[in-house]
CSV table of C-alpha atoms in Angstrom, one decimal:
chain,number,residue,atom,x,y,z
R,23,MET,CA,-5.4,12.2,24.9
R,24,GLU,CA,-5.1,9.0,22.8
R,25,HIS,CA,-3.0,8.7,19.7
R,26,LEU,CA,-4.0,6.8,16.7
R,27,ASN,CA,-2.0,5.7,13.6
R,28,GLN,CA,-4.3,3.6,11.5
R,29,VAL,CA,-4.9,3.4,7.8
R,30,THR,CA,-7.5,1.5,5.7
R,31,LEU,CA,-7.0,1.3,2.0
R,32,CYS,CA,-8.8,-0.5,-0.8
R,33,GLY,CA,-7.2,-0.2,-4.3
R,34,VAL,CA,-5.4,-1.8,-7.2
R,35,VAL,CA,-1.8,-3.1,-7.1
R,36,GLY,CA,0.8,-1.4,-9.3
R,37,SER,CA,4.4,-2.6,-9.3
R,38,VAL,CA,5.4,-5.4,-6.9
R,39,ARG,CA,8.8,-6.4,-5.4
R,40,HIS,CA,9.2,-9.6,-3.3
R,41,SER,CA,12.1,-10.0,-0.9
R,42,VAL,CA,12.7,-13.1,1.2
R,43,ILE,CA,14.2,-11.9,4.4
R,44,ALA,CA,14.1,-15.1,6.5
R,45,PRO,CA,13.1,-18.7,5.7
R,46,ASP,CA,9.6,-18.2,7.1
R,47,TYR,CA,8.9,-14.6,6.0
R,48,THR,CA,8.4,-12.8,2.7
R,49,TYR,CA,8.4,-9.0,2.6
R,50,ILE,CA,6.2,-7.8,-0.3
R,51,ASN,CA,6.7,-4.1,-1.2
R,52,TYR,CA,4.2,-2.8,-3.7
R,53,SER,CA,2.5,0.3,-4.9
R,54,LEU,CA,-1.3,0.6,-4.4
R,55,ALA,CA,-3.5,3.0,-6.3
R,56,THR,CA,-6.6,4.4,-4.7
R,57,GLU,CA,-9.1,6.8,-6.2
R,58,ARG,CA,-10.7,9.9,-4.7
R,59,MET,CA,-13.7,11.4,-6.3
R,60,TYR,CA,-15.1,14.9,-5.5
R,61,LYS,CA,-17.0,17.7,-7.1
R,62,ASP,CA,-15.4,21.0,-8.0
R,63,SER,CA,-16.9,24.4,-7.6
R,64,GLU,CA,-18.8,24.0,-10.9
R,65,LYS,CA,-20.2,20.6,-9.8
R,66,ASN,CA,-18.0,18.6,-12.2
R,67,ILE,CA,-16.9,15.2,-10.9
R,68,ILE,CA,-13.2,15.0,-10.5
R,69,SER,CA,-11.3,11.7,-10.1
R,70,GLU,CA,-7.9,11.7,-8.5
R,71,THR,CA,-5.6,8.7,-8.4
R,72,ILE,CA,-3.3,8.5,-5.3
R,73,TRP,CA,-0.4,6.1,-5.1
R,74,HIS,CA,0.7,4.6,-1.8
R,75,GLN,CA,3.8,2.5,-1.0
R,76,VAL,CA,2.8,-0.6,1.0
R,77,LEU,CA,4.7,-3.3,2.9
R,78,THR,CA,3.0,-6.6,3.6
R,79,ILE,CA,4.9,-9.2,5.6
R,80,VAL,CA,3.8,-12.7,5.0
R,81,LYS,CA,4.7,-15.6,7.3
R,82,GLY,CA,5.0,-19.0,5.6
R,83,ASP,CA,3.5,-20.0,2.3
R,84,SER,CA,0.4,-17.8,1.8
R,85,GLU,CA,-1.9,-17.1,-1.1
R,86,LEU,CA,-0.8,-13.4,-0.7
R,87,ILE,CA,2.7,-14.2,-2.1
R,88,LYS,CA,1.3,-15.1,-5.5
R,89,GLY,CA,-1.9,-13.1,-5.2
R,90,ILE,CA,-0.5,-9.6,-4.8
R,91,GLN,CA,0.3,-8.8,-8.4
R,92,LYS,CA,-0.2,-5.9,-10.8
R,93,GLY,CA,-3.8,-5.2,-11.4
R,94,ARG,CA,-5.2,-7.1,-8.5
R,95,GLY,CA,-7.5,-5.5,-6.0
R,96,VAL,CA,-6.3,-5.5,-2.4
R,97,TYR,CA,-7.7,-4.4,1.0
R,98,VAL,CA,-5.2,-3.2,3.5
R,99,GLU,CA,-5.3,-2.2,7.2
R,100,GLY,CA,-2.2,-1.0,8.8
R,101,TYR,CA,-0.2,2.1,9.9
R,102,ILE,CA,1.9,4.9,8.4
R,103,ARG,CA,5.6,4.7,8.9
R,104,TYR,CA,8.1,7.4,7.9
R,105,GLN,CA,11.8,6.7,7.3
R,106,LYS,CA,14.6,9.1,6.8
R,107,TYR,CA,17.5,8.3,4.5
R,108,THR,CA,20.2,10.1,2.6
R,109,ASP,CA,20.3,9.6,-1.2
R,110,VAL,CA,23.4,9.1,-3.3
R,111,ASN,CA,23.8,12.8,-3.6
R,112,GLY,CA,23.9,13.3,0.1
R,113,ILE,CA,20.4,14.8,0.3
R,114,ASP,CA,18.2,13.9,3.2
R,115,LYS,CA,14.8,12.5,2.2
R,116,VAL,CA,11.8,11.1,3.9
R,117,PHE,CA,10.0,8.0,2.7
R,118,CYS,CA,6.3,7.3,3.6
R,119,GLN,CA,5.1,3.7,3.7
R,120,ILE,CA,2.0,1.9,4.8
R,121,VAL,CA,2.9,-1.2,6.9
R,122,ALA,CA,0.0,-3.7,6.5
R,123,GLU,CA,-1.1,-5.5,9.5
R,124,ALA,CA,-4.0,-7.2,7.6
R,125,THR,CA,-4.1,-7.7,3.9
R,126,LYS,CA,-7.0,-9.3,1.9
R,127,LEU,CA,-7.2,-10.1,-1.8
R,128,ILE,CA,-10.4,-8.7,-3.4
R,129,PRO,CA,-12.0,-11.5,-5.4
R,130,GLU,CA,-11.7,-10.9,-9.1
R,131,SER,CA,-14.9,-10.4,-11.0
R,132,ARG,CA,-16.1,-13.1,-13.2
R,133,LYS,CA,-16.3,-12.2,-16.9
């Protein structure tokens, strides 16, 4: 049996946090909103916004560093990673993050 951990998301960027870890790398942590639409039992269209936490690692000077900003459309391919940590109150928690292996900016529409 093969195992697969693969995620593809296309959505809109929420909050963004850049962290320079090494001279050649920038870690960009951001939230990404995706939308799920479905019909309920009465055939009404329901729209649900789902927020994801994404990490994109950029090598060198890339357009992604300036391009990933609030309100921008982004296409992401990557994998899910869970991290356990203990908060300040000593409670164990689990953090879910999408680690992007490929990130593309969606061209902004012309007005």
